[in-house]
Amino acid sequence: MQLDFATVFSNLKTYIDHFNDRQEKLTDRINSNSRATIELIVRLYLKQLSKVKENGITEDNLPGFLTFNTSLARCKGCSKRTIINHKERLHRAGLIIKEVRNGKQGILVWINPKILFNHATYQDSQTYHKEKYGHISSVISSIVKNFHPLVHEQHEQLNTNSNVHKSPHYLKMAKTFENFTKGKKNNKWENLNEASSKKESQKENDLGFYKKMVWEFWTYAQKILYPDLYFSGPEHLEVLNLIWKSVYGNFKEPIGREQWVAYHRSSLCRLNMVRQWLEKDNNRWIPAPHFFFDVANKKNGFKNTWEWYVRRETLRLTLRNHQLLKKVKKDFAGENNKKGYQAWSRLQLYRMHESRLKQLNDGSLMHAYYMTVQQIIKARL
Amino acid sequence: MNVNRAKALSKCIVWFKDGNIRTFYSLDQRNKEANPDQAVGIRRLEKMLFLTFKGKWETAIIYENQSTGCELIKYRNDRRVAAN
């Protein structure tokens, strides 16, 4: 008897489909991996049978499939244990009827002859469904697109996490923010009824204000420094706490809200500086946020950017002062023709510039201004 | 230190390339006396994926270790992707 590859594989498919349909539990079904294993076994078995004389093969006198677990595992690209597990499952399903282990000489596997000899007289899955569920199933199946699952359906079902795929990312972020703003459960200002005194309500307001600042800082940092990374809720919380500690120093400094806002702006500037520093060279990198914002990180942490910021601000102020003093010199020399400064006396010019520069609240600038005026007068005399 | 499944705050289900599926539980304490920190556990699971099982897995998902725990992080082909 001649065995046809196409017939055997269509029989196998029909058998497995029908078997799976009959199983109530998903765990009892033959999954795609086991299906691949039996297909491999059948393919190799048919190859082995093709070497035997045609007349020698009968349904009653079928030779077993001689193989090794290790060779099957190597062929399929999985472990030996996986092959053994698959064989057990296939045996339960009736696809493998017998197995004889011969130690070092390998194993002999007998496959269900119904598959090989076209005796798989089961209904195909579509007819089976029609009979079982009527026309409704066909309507549903036509509407619902059969997406290939990310993982095997069976294992998805095994997972007991019921609300998976139900909470979108922005909701999680909102939840994290809520947790962060609430803080620990034993916060004394959490219970609004007890926080009756003005002091406590003030504290509560301040806490909300600080937490909002920290949240804003982290959102901005995430946007410009880690645009391609995704963070989970616990990681968000951890980084927020680190920022609270390292960047804002637990808000222990006794300064007002306006000063805190000014500091917050400077911190955002520092983030921009880090971004600019990264853009200058592709080989530059910063560590992960839990390390970058860590208080103990002295090597490549965010703390070090304070020096950059101070240096930049100093340079900016120096340049500004230089420009202002240059203008003063021009006015005193009578080079500035605008607004009729030439007609002004030296005292008038002195008073005008003095009042203007005083508005900037810079002691060093004022000192430099007085020195410049002195130099100009000395030079004239 | 042994991992206590009941006390673990998160778990990681890994779909290996050879067809195996395994669940790993997080170790959330920095030391014996420390308070559990879920972020530490998640980082350790991530380290396991990228160092111990490097190149051996296709998909990995980290969940909260609760009966109704939600998905925290998803990895696909050695990359962290947006969780659902």
XYZ file of C-alpha atoms in Angstrom:
465
model
C 0.000 0.000 0.000
C 1.323 3.417 -0.932
C 1.167 6.247 1.559
C 0.463 9.690 0.210
C 2.000 12.648 2.073
C -0.856 15.037 1.258
C -3.567 12.600 2.377
C -1.785 11.724 5.586
C -1.308 15.380 6.531
C -4.907 16.317 5.716
C -6.053 13.334 7.817
C -3.825 14.479 10.629
C -5.197 18.005 10.484
C -8.796 16.783 10.482
C -8.119 14.476 13.398
C -6.487 17.187 15.514
C -9.147 19.801 14.685
C -11.906 17.413 15.596
C -10.130 16.331 18.758
C -9.614 19.955 19.858
C -13.255 20.794 19.214
C -14.370 17.996 21.486
C -12.236 19.123 24.423
C -13.926 21.370 26.956
C -10.723 22.340 28.728
C -8.186 24.335 26.796
C -5.395 22.519 28.617
C -6.524 19.203 27.135
C -6.238 20.448 23.575
C -3.315 19.894 21.259
C -1.502 23.202 20.963
C 0.486 24.404 17.994
C 3.770 23.177 19.429
C 2.543 19.626 19.928
C 0.993 19.817 16.491
C 4.368 20.746 15.026
C 5.963 17.800 16.837
C 3.492 15.237 15.492
C 3.854 16.700 12.001
C 7.615 16.295 12.271
C 7.230 12.712 13.503
C 4.807 11.853 10.710
C 7.030 13.421 8.053
C 10.096 11.489 9.241
C 8.046 8.327 9.649
C 6.758 8.509 6.091
C 10.294 9.086 4.882
C 11.363 5.988 6.784
C 8.447 3.960 5.392
C 9.235 4.966 1.805
C 12.443 2.920 2.085
C 10.460 -0.217 2.987
C 9.068 -2.264 0.120
C 5.545 -1.210 -0.808
C 4.082 -4.696 -0.375
C 5.515 -5.000 3.100
C 3.316 -2.263 4.570
C -0.098 -3.266 5.800
C -2.359 -1.760 8.407
C -1.843 -4.693 10.765
C 1.843 -5.043 10.194
C 3.082 -1.477 10.452
C 6.675 -1.039 11.569
C 7.317 1.447 14.353
C 9.061 4.760 13.806
C 12.630 4.372 14.970
C 14.022 7.591 16.404
C 15.729 9.284 19.337
C 14.338 12.000 21.590
C 17.529 14.001 21.268
C 17.526 13.919 17.467
C 13.875 15.015 17.391
C 14.684 17.836 19.807
C 17.616 18.958 17.691
C 15.499 18.785 14.557
C 12.721 20.893 16.101
C 15.028 23.247 17.933
C 13.769 22.588 21.435
C 14.764 20.605 24.512
C 14.515 16.851 24.974
C 12.061 17.349 27.808
C 9.724 19.287 25.518
C 9.629 16.398 23.051
C 8.804 13.959 25.878
C 6.020 16.246 27.118
C 4.595 16.570 23.621
C 4.650 12.813 23.128
C 2.730 12.319 26.358
C 0.104 14.778 25.217
C -0.117 13.138 21.771
C -0.470 9.746 23.425
C -3.389 11.059 25.475
C -4.961 12.391 22.282
C -4.633 8.989 20.595
C -2.277 10.120 17.873
C 0.520 7.936 19.213
C -0.756 4.527 20.124
C 2.359 2.825 21.393
C 5.919 3.578 22.351
C 8.745 1.171 23.050
C 11.999 2.388 24.575
C 15.140 0.481 23.621
C 17.699 2.418 25.612
C 20.685 3.409 23.528
C 19.111 1.935 20.427
C 16.440 4.608 20.443
C 12.665 4.521 20.704
C 9.964 2.999 18.547
C 6.789 4.989 18.092
C 3.589 3.703 16.510
C 1.265 6.287 15.038
C -2.476 5.831 14.819
C -3.085 3.900 11.549
C -6.335 5.778 10.991
C -4.273 8.805 10.067
C -2.011 6.930 7.723
C -4.599 4.876 5.860
C -7.273 7.480 5.205
C -9.626 6.098 7.833
C -10.063 9.411 9.531
C -13.762 9.576 8.824
C -14.399 12.434 11.195
C -16.385 15.395 10.073
C -14.370 18.421 9.177
C -14.428 21.208 11.741
C -16.773 23.508 9.789
C -19.520 20.883 9.478
C -19.051 20.012 13.118
C -19.521 23.631 14.162
C -22.559 24.028 11.938
C -24.217 21.060 13.496
C -23.329 22.114 16.998
C -24.073 25.840 16.915
C -26.198 26.307 13.825
C -25.913 29.395 11.663
C -24.981 31.764 14.480
C -21.423 30.522 14.700
C -20.904 30.969 10.978
C -22.164 34.553 11.207
C -19.876 35.318 14.133
C -16.876 33.699 12.544
C -17.391 35.737 9.383
C -17.464 39.009 11.319
C -14.669 38.413 13.792
C -11.250 38.473 12.245
C -8.998 35.699 13.427
C -5.931 37.582 14.634
C -2.816 35.611 15.262
C -2.314 35.751 19.018
C 0.866 37.165 20.490
C 1.215 34.020 22.540
C -0.586 30.758 22.305
C -4.217 31.070 23.261
C -4.027 28.250 25.734
C -1.432 29.985 27.843
C -3.266 33.268 27.671
C -6.234 31.463 29.149
C -4.134 29.920 31.878
C -3.219 33.366 33.091
C -5.417 34.383 35.957
C -4.859 38.106 35.599
C -8.372 39.119 34.730
C -7.954 42.795 33.977
C -5.118 42.391 31.498
C -5.573 44.464 28.334
C -8.210 46.582 30.009
C -6.334 49.513 31.487
C -4.797 51.888 28.971
C -1.391 53.469 29.560
C -2.636 56.966 30.378
C -4.954 55.575 33.051
C -2.013 53.849 34.680
C -0.068 57.106 34.612
C -2.989 58.884 36.222
C -3.164 56.166 38.869
C 0.545 56.535 39.575
C 0.138 60.290 39.927
C -2.798 59.719 42.267
C -0.723 57.352 44.401
C 2.150 59.782 44.401
C 0.032 62.767 45.407
C -1.690 60.720 48.106
C 1.591 59.550 49.557
C 1.664 57.055 52.399
C -1.558 56.015 54.019
C -0.515 57.213 57.431
C 0.021 60.790 56.296
C -1.603 62.917 58.921
C -2.950 65.416 56.390
C -4.565 62.782 54.238
C -7.730 62.812 56.312
C -9.241 66.195 55.564
C -11.680 66.129 58.482
C -8.886 66.053 61.022
C -6.822 68.699 59.292
C -8.854 71.464 60.756
C -6.193 73.887 61.836
C -4.844 76.438 59.386
C -1.301 75.174 59.742
C -2.213 71.695 58.633
C -4.292 72.853 55.702
C -1.369 75.050 54.629
C 0.925 72.037 54.839
C -1.499 70.052 52.769
C -1.591 72.738 50.100
C 2.176 72.959 50.059
C 2.502 69.204 49.700
C 0.172 69.187 46.707
C 2.123 72.061 45.192
C 5.473 70.306 45.660
C 4.209 67.020 44.292
C 2.824 68.725 41.232
C 6.219 70.300 40.606
C 8.010 66.965 40.932
C 5.484 65.311 38.634
C 5.932 68.057 36.051
C 9.705 67.686 36.255
C 9.564 63.915 35.696
C 7.089 64.191 32.823
C 9.365 66.683 31.096
C 12.495 64.614 31.809
C 10.820 61.526 30.432
C 9.806 63.413 27.302
C 13.212 64.822 26.442
C 15.658 62.339 27.966
C 13.865 58.990 27.697
C 11.437 59.348 24.803
C 11.711 55.714 23.673
C 11.426 54.041 27.053
C 8.263 52.705 28.653
C 7.956 52.679 32.428
C 5.655 50.744 34.671
C 3.745 52.220 37.603
C 6.211 51.130 40.329
C 9.132 52.459 38.311
C 7.397 55.826 37.901
C 6.851 56.008 41.637
C 10.431 55.099 42.406
C 11.814 57.787 40.094
C 9.404 60.398 41.465
C 10.587 59.658 44.980
C 14.204 59.902 43.864
C 13.559 63.265 42.200
C 11.840 64.473 45.367
C 14.983 63.602 47.293
C 17.854 64.403 44.972
C 16.610 67.305 42.850
C 14.439 69.139 45.372
C 16.203 68.011 48.564
C 12.963 66.822 50.207
C 11.747 70.477 50.060
C 13.479 71.119 53.360
C 14.778 74.561 52.423
C 12.653 77.211 54.180
C 11.890 79.256 51.077
C 8.643 80.537 49.615
C 6.640 79.261 46.694
C 7.985 81.805 44.246
C 11.533 80.764 44.973
C 10.591 77.148 44.579
C 9.063 77.934 41.201
C 12.269 79.738 40.198
C 14.303 76.719 41.275
C 11.910 74.444 39.400
C 12.499 76.470 36.231
C 16.239 76.230 36.712
C 15.879 72.442 37.088
C 14.001 72.272 33.810
C 16.821 74.323 32.236
C 19.273 71.772 33.547
C 17.272 69.033 31.823
C 17.505 70.988 28.588
C 21.246 71.258 29.051
C 21.500 67.493 29.443
C 19.507 67.061 26.244
C 21.804 69.464 24.377
C 24.834 67.647 25.748
C 23.445 64.336 24.464
C 22.700 65.750 21.021
C 26.260 66.944 20.518
C 27.639 63.424 20.198
C 25.924 60.131 19.431
C 28.279 58.234 21.726
C 27.109 60.163 24.781
C 24.623 58.504 27.069
C 22.957 58.892 30.430
C 22.091 56.063 32.834
C 18.593 54.775 33.523
C 16.373 57.212 35.493
C 16.522 55.265 38.770
C 20.283 55.695 38.664
C 20.451 59.116 37.018
C 18.318 60.750 39.696
C 19.834 58.803 42.574
C 21.242 60.892 45.439
C 24.230 58.597 45.828
C 25.237 58.792 42.167
C 28.175 61.173 42.159
C 29.703 59.995 38.931
C 27.091 60.638 36.265
C 24.000 61.764 38.124
C 21.704 64.707 37.566
C 23.257 66.446 40.593
C 26.392 67.202 38.602
C 24.427 69.371 36.182
C 24.153 72.014 38.899
C 27.788 72.953 38.186
C 26.986 73.276 34.483
C 24.052 75.478 35.271
C 26.037 77.742 37.609
C 28.838 78.053 35.064
C 26.409 78.899 32.294
C 24.511 81.436 34.362
C 27.747 83.083 35.511
C 28.886 83.371 31.913
C 25.534 84.765 30.837
C 25.580 87.402 33.588
C 29.170 88.337 32.835
C 28.300 88.889 29.189
C 25.223 90.907 30.112
C 27.239 93.110 32.509
C 29.893 93.550 29.890
C 27.306 94.731 27.360
C 25.721 97.143 29.866
C 29.025 98.690 30.870
C 29.983 99.025 27.228
C 26.814 101.012 26.699
C 27.594 103.215 29.723
C 31.033 103.955 28.317
C 29.536 104.869 24.959
C 27.068 107.270 26.572
C 29.763 108.980 28.602
C 31.967 109.296 25.553
C 29.093 110.900 23.638
C 29.100 108.212 20.930
C 25.431 107.315 21.431
C 23.331 109.632 19.270
C 19.989 108.162 20.237
C 17.468 110.004 22.440
C 19.661 113.103 22.620
C 22.048 111.717 25.259
C 24.729 114.088 23.963
C 22.904 117.066 25.508
C 22.844 115.424 28.960
C 25.346 116.348 31.624
C 27.651 113.712 33.112
C 25.725 113.813 36.394
C 22.427 113.210 34.599
C 23.900 110.273 32.742
C 25.379 108.918 35.954
C 22.022 109.084 37.798
C 20.068 107.614 34.878
C 22.391 104.601 34.497
C 22.619 104.102 38.238
C 18.845 103.854 38.640
C 18.609 101.559 35.661
C 21.304 99.169 36.851
C 20.008 99.109 40.395
C 16.838 97.495 39.134
C 18.845 94.391 38.209
C 19.803 93.778 41.876
C 23.351 92.833 41.048
C 25.963 94.053 43.548
C 28.932 93.115 41.403
C 27.446 95.008 38.473
C 26.992 98.130 40.560
C 30.549 97.870 41.809
C 31.820 97.485 38.259
C 29.659 100.455 37.201
C 31.163 102.740 39.839
C 34.653 101.614 38.894
C 33.956 102.303 35.206
C 32.617 105.782 35.926
C 35.695 106.515 38.026
C 37.976 105.375 35.225
C 36.105 107.546 32.691
C 36.377 110.643 34.907
C 40.065 109.975 35.601
C 40.718 109.625 31.900
C 38.981 112.958 31.169
C 40.919 114.776 33.848
C 17.804 34.222 49.497
C 14.898 32.098 48.273
C 12.031 33.648 46.389
C 8.742 33.468 48.218
C 6.001 33.116 45.626
C 3.278 34.278 47.940
C 5.161 37.379 49.055
C 6.513 38.354 45.612
C 5.033 41.603 44.337
C 5.425 40.788 40.655
C 5.832 37.807 38.394
C 7.237 37.323 34.932
C 5.831 34.897 32.386
C 8.367 34.010 29.713
C 7.584 32.405 26.378
C 10.785 30.700 25.250
C 11.736 30.111 21.644
C 11.761 26.340 22.139
C 8.090 26.397 23.106
C 8.479 26.298 26.849
C 6.628 28.691 29.082
C 7.843 29.495 32.562
C 6.804 31.814 35.351
C 9.355 33.566 37.548
C 8.631 35.454 40.745
C 10.386 38.610 41.831
C 12.699 39.092 44.766
C 11.781 42.553 45.979
C 14.022 43.115 48.985
C 17.462 44.683 48.697
C 18.463 42.808 51.840
C 16.750 40.689 54.480
C 15.700 43.607 56.656
C 14.730 45.993 53.859
C 11.177 46.878 52.931
C 10.013 45.285 49.690
C 10.392 47.515 46.658
C 8.510 46.428 43.557
C 10.750 48.419 41.221
C 13.786 46.467 42.479
C 12.008 43.180 41.773
C 11.101 44.316 38.274
C 14.671 45.351 37.546
C 15.938 41.968 38.714
C 13.468 40.158 36.480
C 14.573 42.334 33.574
C 18.206 41.537 34.332
C 17.355 37.837 34.301
C 15.736 38.201 30.871
C 18.590 40.125 29.301
C 21.509 38.290 30.897
C 20.540 34.799 32.033
C 18.130 33.997 29.204
C 19.663 36.214 26.564
C 18.461 35.232 23.085
C 16.387 32.333 24.380
C 12.989 33.965 24.714
C 10.568 35.647 22.410
C 7.980 37.261 24.650
C 7.943 38.112 28.328
C 5.308 39.883 30.369
C 5.613 41.145 33.919
C 2.413 41.189 35.956
C 1.472 42.189 39.471
C 1.463 39.039 41.557
C -2.194 39.210 42.535
C -5.292 37.376 41.429
C -6.446 40.508 39.612
C -2.991 41.936 39.024
C -2.577 43.992 35.891
C 0.122 43.885 33.273
C 3.125 46.081 34.084
C 5.668 45.627 31.327
C 5.826 43.686 28.119
C 8.979 42.591 26.293
C 9.085 41.397 22.740
C 12.209 40.339 20.842
C 14.604 41.758 23.437
C 12.820 45.093 23.569
C 10.454 46.684 26.012
C 7.179 47.531 24.320
C 4.157 49.491 25.511
C 2.045 47.468 27.913
C -1.661 47.214 27.234
